[in-house]
Amino acid sequence: ADELACDGYRPLEGAGVVVTDVVDADAGSAFRGRGWLLPLSGDGFDRARRRLGATAEFDAAEVDTAPPRSGPLALASRLRGGLRAASDALEPRRGALLRGLAVGDVAGIEDGVIADFRRAGLSHLLAVSGSNVAIVIGAVAVALVRLPLWWRLAGALGALGLFVVVVGPEPSVLRAAAMGSIGLLALASGRRVEPLHALALAVVAVVGHRPGLAASVGLHLSAAATAGIVLWARALAIRLRPLPRPMALGLGATLAAQVAVAPVVVGTFGELSIAGPVTNLLALPAIPVATVAGLAAALAGALYAPLGALAAKVAEPFVGWILWV
């Protein structure tokens, strides 16, 4: 809060960090509102907010926001706006899911759909993570394939940084971006990176940057899933050789991740989806296409709205398939 004002008292500048649940605005937006400042309680959510630096809750009666005017946050806001405009041309549930797949924006997804995703073991699709980062870096690498290595690496790092700004600094995003950066730097130096070492370095970097995330369930799930894939996915895929290779690789990675996160999921949420391996295998072919088309819709929609709507239409059948699954 840059400034607090209350009738009968002097304005207070630089008061600290407050949390609120009523504002749906892009990062960097200016915020002005009237309401009540409330002390944080002792429940689990407020304890987590306090660990992340919050000192009070703002219960707003009136709110006005203005989007960021310049810099990377303004560009990110324009891209998110482009995706919102493009996805509005789709059936509402599909448009909302497209935003969730591409940039983790779940504000428009119905509670019932989110519950269905959780029960089906597909809720990880609504949290931007390593697969999204891999898709972004891979798409840039393919687009710049004719350029020298250093130009490709610089383009991939730039795209990765912009992607983090667009989707926001969620724990899984920071972990994935840190690992992606480590991999790109290793490639630039001509060295092979050991995935488990990269994961450890990434977690150290993320927690060092934001110590409050040491208690974040999102970071626990992200790190556990990645560790499971690194440790067991290849061995499981080899044992699934009777299946076609893409199916064996996908099912091996899914099983490895689900086994690794099971203790965290059960301990935190009290439930575990036994349908997860099958649903993930069924949804797997549609996820990269829908994600890339969603990101293309964001970029195109920010430049020319009809072009963004066209990219969203390309994604629609794949998003519909994931909803059906």
Coordinates of C-alpha atoms in Angstrom, one line a residue:
A1 CA 0.0 0.0 0.0
D2 CA 1.7 3.2 -1.2
E3 CA -0.7 5.4 0.9
L4 CA -3.4 4.9 3.5
A5 CA -5.9 7.6 4.5
C6 CA -8.5 7.6 7.3
D7 CA -10.8 10.4 8.3
G8 CA -9.4 12.2 11.3
Y9 CA -5.9 10.9 10.9
R10 CA -2.8 11.9 8.9
P11 CA -2.2 9.9 5.7
L12 CA 0.3 7.1 6.1
E13 CA 2.8 6.4 3.3
G14 CA 4.5 3.1 2.7
A15 CA 2.3 1.3 5.1
G16 CA 3.2 -2.3 4.0
V17 CA 1.7 -5.2 2.2
V18 CA -2.1 -5.9 2.3
V19 CA -4.1 -8.7 0.6
T20 CA -7.5 -8.5 -0.9
D21 CA -9.8 -11.0 -2.7
V22 CA -12.0 -8.7 -4.7
V23 CA -9.7 -7.3 -7.4
D24 CA -9.2 -9.1 -10.7
A25 CA -6.5 -6.9 -12.3
D26 CA -3.2 -7.5 -14.1
A27 CA 0.1 -7.2 -12.2
G28 CA 1.4 -3.7 -12.0
S29 CA -2.1 -2.1 -12.1
A30 CA -2.7 1.0 -10.0
F31 CA -5.2 0.4 -7.2
R32 CA -7.4 2.8 -5.3
G33 CA -10.3 1.8 -3.1
R34 CA -12.3 2.5 0.0
G35 CA -13.0 -0.1 2.7
W36 CA -11.7 -1.6 6.0
L37 CA -8.2 -2.8 6.9
L38 CA -8.5 -6.0 9.0
P39 CA -5.9 -7.8 11.0
L40 CA -4.9 -11.3 9.6
S41 CA -6.4 -14.2 11.5
G42 CA -4.7 -17.3 12.7
D43 CA -6.2 -19.7 10.1
G44 CA -4.1 -21.6 7.6
F45 CA -4.7 -19.2 4.7
D46 CA -3.8 -16.1 6.7
R47 CA -0.7 -17.7 8.1
A48 CA 0.4 -18.5 4.5
R49 CA -0.3 -14.8 3.6
R50 CA 1.7 -13.6 6.5
R51 CA 4.7 -15.8 5.5
L52 CA 4.5 -14.2 2.1
G53 CA 4.9 -10.7 3.6
A54 CA 1.3 -9.5 4.1
T55 CA 0.5 -7.5 7.2
A56 CA -3.3 -6.9 6.9
E57 CA -6.3 -7.7 4.7
F58 CA -8.2 -5.0 2.8
D59 CA -12.0 -5.5 2.8
A60 CA -13.0 -3.3 -0.1
A61 CA -16.3 -1.5 -0.5
E62 CA -15.3 0.4 -3.7
V63 CA -12.4 -0.4 -6.0
D64 CA -10.9 1.4 -9.1
T65 CA -8.0 0.0 -11.0
A66 CA -5.9 1.3 -13.9
P67 CA -3.7 -1.0 -16.0
P68 CA 0.1 -0.5 -16.0
R69 CA 1.1 2.2 -18.4
S70 CA 4.6 1.2 -19.5
G71 CA 7.4 -1.4 -19.2
P72 CA 7.3 -5.2 -19.2
L73 CA 4.1 -5.3 -17.0
A74 CA 2.3 -3.1 -19.5
L75 CA 3.3 -5.5 -22.3
A76 CA 2.2 -8.5 -20.2
S77 CA -1.1 -6.8 -19.5
R78 CA -1.7 -6.2 -23.2
L79 CA -0.9 -9.8 -24.0
R80 CA -3.3 -11.1 -21.4
G81 CA -5.9 -8.7 -22.7
G82 CA -5.3 -10.0 -26.2
L83 CA -6.0 -13.6 -25.0
R84 CA -9.1 -12.5 -23.1
A85 CA -10.5 -10.8 -26.3
A86 CA -9.6 -13.8 -28.5
S87 CA -11.0 -16.4 -26.2
D88 CA -14.3 -14.4 -25.8
A89 CA -15.1 -15.7 -29.3
L90 CA -15.3 -19.2 -28.0
E91 CA -18.0 -21.1 -26.0
P92 CA -17.6 -19.7 -22.4
R93 CA -16.3 -22.9 -20.8
R94 CA -13.8 -23.5 -23.6
G95 CA -12.6 -19.9 -23.6
A96 CA -12.1 -19.9 -19.9
L97 CA -10.1 -23.2 -20.1
L98 CA -8.0 -21.8 -22.9
R99 CA -6.9 -18.9 -20.7
G100 CA -6.2 -21.4 -17.9
L101 CA -4.0 -23.6 -20.1
A102 CA -2.1 -20.8 -21.7
V103 CA -1.4 -18.4 -18.9
G104 CA -2.9 -19.9 -15.7
D105 CA -5.9 -17.5 -15.6
V106 CA -8.6 -19.5 -13.9
A107 CA -10.8 -16.6 -12.9
G108 CA -13.5 -17.4 -15.5
I109 CA -13.6 -21.2 -14.9
E110 CA -16.6 -22.4 -13.0
D111 CA -16.1 -24.0 -9.6
G112 CA -17.7 -27.2 -10.9
V113 CA -15.3 -27.5 -13.7
I114 CA -12.3 -27.0 -11.4
A115 CA -13.7 -29.7 -9.1
D116 CA -14.0 -32.0 -12.1
F117 CA -10.4 -31.4 -13.1
R118 CA -9.3 -32.1 -9.5
R119 CA -11.2 -35.4 -9.3
A120 CA -9.9 -36.4 -12.8
G121 CA -6.3 -35.8 -11.8
L122 CA -6.0 -33.0 -14.3
S123 CA -5.9 -29.9 -12.1
H124 CA -2.2 -29.5 -12.8
L125 CA -3.2 -28.3 -16.3
L126 CA -4.7 -25.2 -14.7
A127 CA -1.4 -24.3 -13.0
V128 CA 1.3 -23.0 -15.4
S129 CA 4.4 -25.2 -14.9
G130 CA 7.3 -27.0 -16.5
S131 CA 5.4 -28.2 -19.5
N132 CA 4.3 -24.7 -20.4
V133 CA 7.9 -23.4 -20.1
A134 CA 9.2 -26.3 -22.3
I135 CA 6.6 -25.5 -24.9
V136 CA 7.5 -21.8 -24.9
I137 CA 11.3 -22.5 -25.2
G138 CA 10.7 -25.2 -27.8
A139 CA 8.5 -22.9 -29.9
V140 CA 11.1 -20.1 -29.8
A141 CA 13.9 -22.6 -30.6
V142 CA 12.0 -23.8 -33.7
A143 CA 11.2 -20.3 -34.8
L144 CA 14.8 -19.2 -34.6
V145 CA 16.4 -22.5 -35.8
R146 CA 18.3 -20.7 -38.7
L147 CA 20.0 -18.2 -36.4
P148 CA 23.3 -18.8 -34.6
L149 CA 23.2 -20.6 -31.2
W150 CA 23.7 -17.4 -29.1
W151 CA 20.8 -15.6 -30.8
R152 CA 18.6 -18.6 -30.2
L153 CA 19.6 -18.8 -26.5
A154 CA 19.0 -15.0 -26.1
G155 CA 15.6 -15.3 -27.8
A156 CA 14.7 -18.3 -25.5
L157 CA 15.7 -16.5 -22.4
G158 CA 13.9 -13.3 -23.4
A159 CA 10.7 -15.3 -24.2
L160 CA 11.0 -17.1 -20.9
G161 CA 11.3 -13.9 -19.0
L162 CA 8.3 -12.4 -20.7
F163 CA 6.3 -15.6 -20.1
V164 CA 6.9 -15.3 -16.4
V165 CA 5.8 -11.7 -16.4
V166 CA 2.6 -12.6 -18.3
V167 CA 1.6 -15.6 -16.2
G168 CA 2.8 -14.2 -12.8
P169 CA 5.3 -15.4 -10.3
E170 CA 3.4 -18.5 -9.1
P171 CA 5.6 -21.1 -7.3
S172 CA 5.5 -23.6 -10.1
V173 CA 6.3 -20.9 -12.7
L174 CA 9.3 -19.7 -10.8
R175 CA 10.6 -23.2 -10.3
A176 CA 10.1 -24.1 -13.9
A177 CA 11.6 -20.8 -15.1
A178 CA 14.7 -21.3 -12.9
M179 CA 15.2 -24.8 -14.2
G180 CA 14.8 -23.6 -17.8
S181 CA 17.3 -20.8 -17.3
I182 CA 19.8 -23.2 -15.8
G183 CA 19.4 -25.5 -18.8
L184 CA 19.9 -22.7 -21.3
L185 CA 23.0 -21.4 -19.4
A186 CA 24.4 -24.9 -19.4
L187 CA 23.8 -25.2 -23.2
A188 CA 25.5 -21.8 -23.7
S189 CA 28.6 -23.0 -21.9
G190 CA 28.6 -26.3 -23.7
R191 CA 28.0 -28.4 -20.6
R192 CA 25.4 -31.1 -19.9
V193 CA 23.1 -30.3 -17.0
E194 CA 22.1 -33.0 -14.6
P195 CA 18.3 -32.6 -14.2
L196 CA 18.2 -33.5 -10.5
H197 CA 21.0 -31.0 -9.8
A198 CA 19.1 -28.4 -11.8
L199 CA 16.0 -29.0 -9.8
A200 CA 17.9 -28.6 -6.5
L201 CA 19.6 -25.3 -7.7
A202 CA 16.2 -24.0 -8.9
V203 CA 14.5 -24.7 -5.6
V204 CA 17.4 -23.0 -3.7
A205 CA 17.1 -20.0 -6.1
V206 CA 13.3 -19.7 -5.7
V207 CA 13.3 -20.1 -1.9
G208 CA 16.3 -17.7 -1.6
H209 CA 14.4 -15.1 -3.7
R210 CA 11.1 -15.6 -1.8
P211 CA 11.7 -17.4 1.5
G212 CA 7.9 -17.6 2.2
L213 CA 7.6 -20.2 -0.5
A214 CA 9.3 -22.8 1.6
A215 CA 5.9 -23.5 3.0
S216 CA 4.0 -23.3 -0.3
V217 CA 2.1 -26.4 -1.3
G218 CA 2.4 -25.2 -4.9
L219 CA 6.2 -25.4 -4.8
H220 CA 6.0 -28.7 -2.9
L221 CA 3.8 -30.2 -5.7
S222 CA 5.9 -28.7 -8.5
A223 CA 9.2 -29.9 -7.0
A224 CA 7.9 -33.4 -6.2
A225 CA 6.4 -33.9 -9.6
T226 CA 9.6 -32.9 -11.3
A227 CA 11.7 -35.1 -9.1
G228 CA 9.4 -38.1 -9.8
I229 CA 9.7 -37.5 -13.6
V230 CA 13.5 -37.2 -13.4
L231 CA 13.9 -40.3 -11.2
W232 CA 11.3 -42.8 -12.5
A233 CA 9.8 -41.7 -15.9
R234 CA 12.4 -43.3 -18.1
A235 CA 12.4 -46.6 -16.2
L236 CA 8.6 -46.7 -16.3
A237 CA 8.5 -45.9 -20.0
I238 CA 11.0 -48.8 -20.7
R239 CA 8.7 -51.2 -18.8
L240 CA 5.8 -50.0 -21.0
R241 CA 7.5 -50.9 -24.2
P242 CA 4.6 -52.9 -25.6
L243 CA 2.8 -49.6 -26.0
P244 CA 3.7 -47.1 -28.8
R245 CA 6.7 -45.0 -27.8
P246 CA 4.8 -41.7 -27.4
M247 CA 2.2 -43.4 -25.3
A248 CA 4.8 -45.1 -23.2
L249 CA 6.7 -41.9 -22.6
G250 CA 3.6 -40.0 -21.7
L251 CA 2.2 -42.6 -19.4
G252 CA 5.6 -43.1 -17.7
A253 CA 5.9 -39.4 -17.0
T254 CA 2.3 -39.2 -15.7
L255 CA 2.7 -42.2 -13.4
A256 CA 6.0 -41.0 -12.1
A257 CA 4.7 -37.5 -11.3
Q258 CA 1.5 -38.8 -9.7
V259 CA 3.3 -41.2 -7.4
A260 CA 5.7 -38.5 -6.3
V261 CA 3.0 -35.9 -5.5
A262 CA 0.6 -38.4 -3.9
P263 CA 1.9 -37.9 -0.3
V264 CA 1.5 -34.1 -0.6
V265 CA -1.9 -34.3 -2.3
V266 CA -3.3 -36.7 0.3
G267 CA -1.8 -34.9 3.2
T268 CA -3.0 -31.5 2.0
F269 CA -6.3 -32.2 0.3
G270 CA -7.3 -35.5 1.7
E271 CA -8.0 -37.1 -1.6
L272 CA -6.3 -38.8 -4.6
S273 CA -7.5 -39.3 -8.1
I274 CA -7.1 -42.9 -9.2
A275 CA -8.2 -41.9 -12.7
G276 CA -5.3 -39.6 -13.2
P277 CA -3.0 -41.9 -15.3
V278 CA -5.8 -42.6 -17.8
T279 CA -7.2 -39.1 -18.0
N280 CA -3.7 -37.6 -18.5
L281 CA -2.9 -40.1 -21.2
L282 CA -6.1 -39.2 -23.0
A283 CA -5.6 -35.5 -22.7
L284 CA -1.9 -35.5 -23.5
P285 CA -2.1 -35.2 -27.3
A286 CA -4.3 -32.1 -27.1
I287 CA -2.3 -30.2 -24.4
P288 CA 0.6 -28.8 -26.5
V289 CA -1.6 -27.8 -29.4
A290 CA -4.1 -26.0 -27.1
T291 CA -1.3 -24.3 -25.2
V292 CA 0.7 -23.1 -28.2
A293 CA -2.5 -21.9 -29.9
G294 CA -3.5 -20.1 -26.7
L295 CA -0.1 -18.3 -26.5
A296 CA -0.4 -17.5 -30.2
A297 CA -3.9 -16.1 -29.6
A298 CA -2.5 -13.8 -26.8
L299 CA 0.2 -12.5 -29.1
A300 CA -2.0 -12.1 -32.2
G301 CA -4.9 -10.7 -30.2
A302 CA -2.7 -8.0 -28.8
L303 CA -1.7 -6.9 -32.3
Y304 CA -4.9 -7.5 -34.3
A305 CA -8.1 -8.9 -32.6
P306 CA -9.5 -10.9 -35.5
L307 CA -6.2 -12.8 -35.9
G308 CA -6.2 -13.6 -32.2
A309 CA -9.8 -15.0 -32.5
L310 CA -8.6 -17.2 -35.4
A311 CA -5.8 -18.7 -33.3
A312 CA -8.3 -19.3 -30.5
K313 CA -10.6 -21.1 -33.0
V314 CA -7.7 -23.4 -33.9
A315 CA -7.4 -24.3 -30.2
E316 CA -11.1 -24.8 -29.6
P317 CA -11.5 -28.5 -30.6
F318 CA -8.4 -29.4 -28.5
V319 CA -9.8 -27.5 -25.5
G320 CA -13.1 -29.2 -26.0
W321 CA -11.4 -32.6 -26.0
I322 CA -9.7 -31.9 -22.7
L323 CA -13.1 -30.8 -21.2
W324 CA -14.7 -34.0 -22.5
V325 CA -11.9 -36.1 -20.8

